[in-house]
CSV table of C-alpha atoms in Angstrom, one decimal:
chain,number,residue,atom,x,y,z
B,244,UNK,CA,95.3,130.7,70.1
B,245,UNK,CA,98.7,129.5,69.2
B,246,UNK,CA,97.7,127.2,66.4
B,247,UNK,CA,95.9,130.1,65.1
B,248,UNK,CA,98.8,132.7,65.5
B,249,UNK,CA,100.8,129.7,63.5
B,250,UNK,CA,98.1,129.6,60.9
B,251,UNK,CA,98.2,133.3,60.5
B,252,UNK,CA,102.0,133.6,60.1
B,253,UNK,CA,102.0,131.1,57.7
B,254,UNK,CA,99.3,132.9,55.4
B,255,UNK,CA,101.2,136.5,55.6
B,256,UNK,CA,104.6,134.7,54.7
B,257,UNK,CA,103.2,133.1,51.5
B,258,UNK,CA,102.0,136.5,51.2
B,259,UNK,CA,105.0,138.2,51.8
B,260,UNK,CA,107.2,135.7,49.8
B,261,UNK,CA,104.9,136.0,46.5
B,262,UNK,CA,105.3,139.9,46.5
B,263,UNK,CA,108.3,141.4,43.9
B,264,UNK,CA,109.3,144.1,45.8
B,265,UNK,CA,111.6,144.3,49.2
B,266,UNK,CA,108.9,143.9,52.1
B,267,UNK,CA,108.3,145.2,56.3
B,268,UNK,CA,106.3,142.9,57.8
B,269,UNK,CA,105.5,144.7,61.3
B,270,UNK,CA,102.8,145.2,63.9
B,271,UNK,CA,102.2,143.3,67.8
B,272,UNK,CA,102.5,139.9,66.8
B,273,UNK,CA,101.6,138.8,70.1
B,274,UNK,CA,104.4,136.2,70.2
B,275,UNK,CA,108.1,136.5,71.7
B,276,UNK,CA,111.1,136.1,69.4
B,277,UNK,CA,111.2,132.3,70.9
B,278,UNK,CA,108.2,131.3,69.2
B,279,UNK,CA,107.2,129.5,66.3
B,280,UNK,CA,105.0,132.3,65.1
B,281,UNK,CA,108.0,134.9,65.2
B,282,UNK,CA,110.1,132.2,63.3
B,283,UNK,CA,107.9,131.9,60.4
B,284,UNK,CA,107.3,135.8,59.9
B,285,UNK,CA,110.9,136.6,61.1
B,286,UNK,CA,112.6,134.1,58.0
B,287,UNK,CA,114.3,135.4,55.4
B,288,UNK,CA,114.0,139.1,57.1
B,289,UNK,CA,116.1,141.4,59.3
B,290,UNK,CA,114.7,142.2,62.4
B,291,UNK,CA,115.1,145.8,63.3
B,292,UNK,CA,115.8,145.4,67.0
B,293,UNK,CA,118.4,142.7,66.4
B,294,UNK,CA,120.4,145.1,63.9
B,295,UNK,CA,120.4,147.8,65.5
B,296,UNK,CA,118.2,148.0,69.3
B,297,UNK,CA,119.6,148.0,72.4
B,298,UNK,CA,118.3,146.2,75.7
B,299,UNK,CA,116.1,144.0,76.6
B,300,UNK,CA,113.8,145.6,73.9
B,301,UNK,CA,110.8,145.1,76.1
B,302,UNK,CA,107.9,146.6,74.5
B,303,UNK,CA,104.8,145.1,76.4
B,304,UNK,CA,104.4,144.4,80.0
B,305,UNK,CA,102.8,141.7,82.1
B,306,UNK,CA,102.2,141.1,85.6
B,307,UNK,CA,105.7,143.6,85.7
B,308,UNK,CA,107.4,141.2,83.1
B,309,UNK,CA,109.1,142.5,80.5
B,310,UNK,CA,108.6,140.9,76.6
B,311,UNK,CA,109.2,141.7,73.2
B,312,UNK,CA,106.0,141.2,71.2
B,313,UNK,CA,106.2,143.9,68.3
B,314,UNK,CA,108.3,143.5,65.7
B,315,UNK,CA,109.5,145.3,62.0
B,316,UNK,CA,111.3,143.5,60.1
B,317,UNK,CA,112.9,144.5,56.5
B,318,UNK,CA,114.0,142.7,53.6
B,319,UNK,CA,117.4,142.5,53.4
B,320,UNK,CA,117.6,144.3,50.6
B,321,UNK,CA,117.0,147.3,53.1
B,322,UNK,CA,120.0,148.6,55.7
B,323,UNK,CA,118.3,149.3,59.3
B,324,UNK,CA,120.0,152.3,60.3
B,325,UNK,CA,117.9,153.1,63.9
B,326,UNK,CA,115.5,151.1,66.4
B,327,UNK,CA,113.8,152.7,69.1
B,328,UNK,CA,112.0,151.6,71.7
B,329,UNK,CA,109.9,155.0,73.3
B,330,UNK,CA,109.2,155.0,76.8
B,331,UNK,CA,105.8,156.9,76.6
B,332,UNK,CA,102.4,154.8,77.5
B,333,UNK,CA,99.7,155.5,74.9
B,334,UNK,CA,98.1,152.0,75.2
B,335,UNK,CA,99.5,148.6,76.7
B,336,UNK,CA,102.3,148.1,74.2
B,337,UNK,CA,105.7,150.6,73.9
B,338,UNK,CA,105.6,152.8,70.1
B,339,UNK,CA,108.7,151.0,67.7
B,340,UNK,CA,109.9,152.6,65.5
B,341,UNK,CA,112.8,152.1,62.6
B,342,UNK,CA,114.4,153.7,60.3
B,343,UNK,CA,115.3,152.2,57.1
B,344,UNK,CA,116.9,152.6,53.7
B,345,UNK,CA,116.9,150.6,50.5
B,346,UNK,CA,120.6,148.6,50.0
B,347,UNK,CA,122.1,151.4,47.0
B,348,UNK,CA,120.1,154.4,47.7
């Protein structure tokens, strides 16, 4: 699974690289920010939680253990002006949310 994660990654970066406009890349990438499939998508980009969380950022659960595994990240052509975490259970993972605003706007 971690080969494929890897392959994955690789295939929306090219995508996200070719594009001419600032991008988000964001979703459950089922990865912490430790791994190598978090490093590719995370390159090049600001990641929300890093600019401008707070805690551990713990957004999925396992066996009680927190982990971060869902992620935006902005160009950095965009300022990340709020992250929030909410504490509300609609499935396994915690809602993320950011707020964002293009660099001049």
């Amino acid at each position: 699974v971690a080969g494929q994660h890897v392959s994955q990654a690789r295939l929306v970066k090219a995508h996200q690289q070719e594009a001419p406009y600032p991008t988000i890349i964001c979703g459950d990438f089922n990865a912490t920010p430790f791994s190598h499939t978090y490093r590719i998508l995370s390159a090049g980009l600001e990641d929300s939680f890093g600019q401008a969380g707070s805690g551990i950022g713990a957004t999925y659960s396992l066996r009680g253990l927190p982990y971060r595994i869902d992620y935006i990240l902005a160009d950095p052509r965009m300022e990340v002006l709020h992250h929030k975490i909410f504490d509300i259970h609609l499935s396994d993972h915690r809602p993320v949310m950011a707020t964002l605003r293009l660099q001049g706007e």
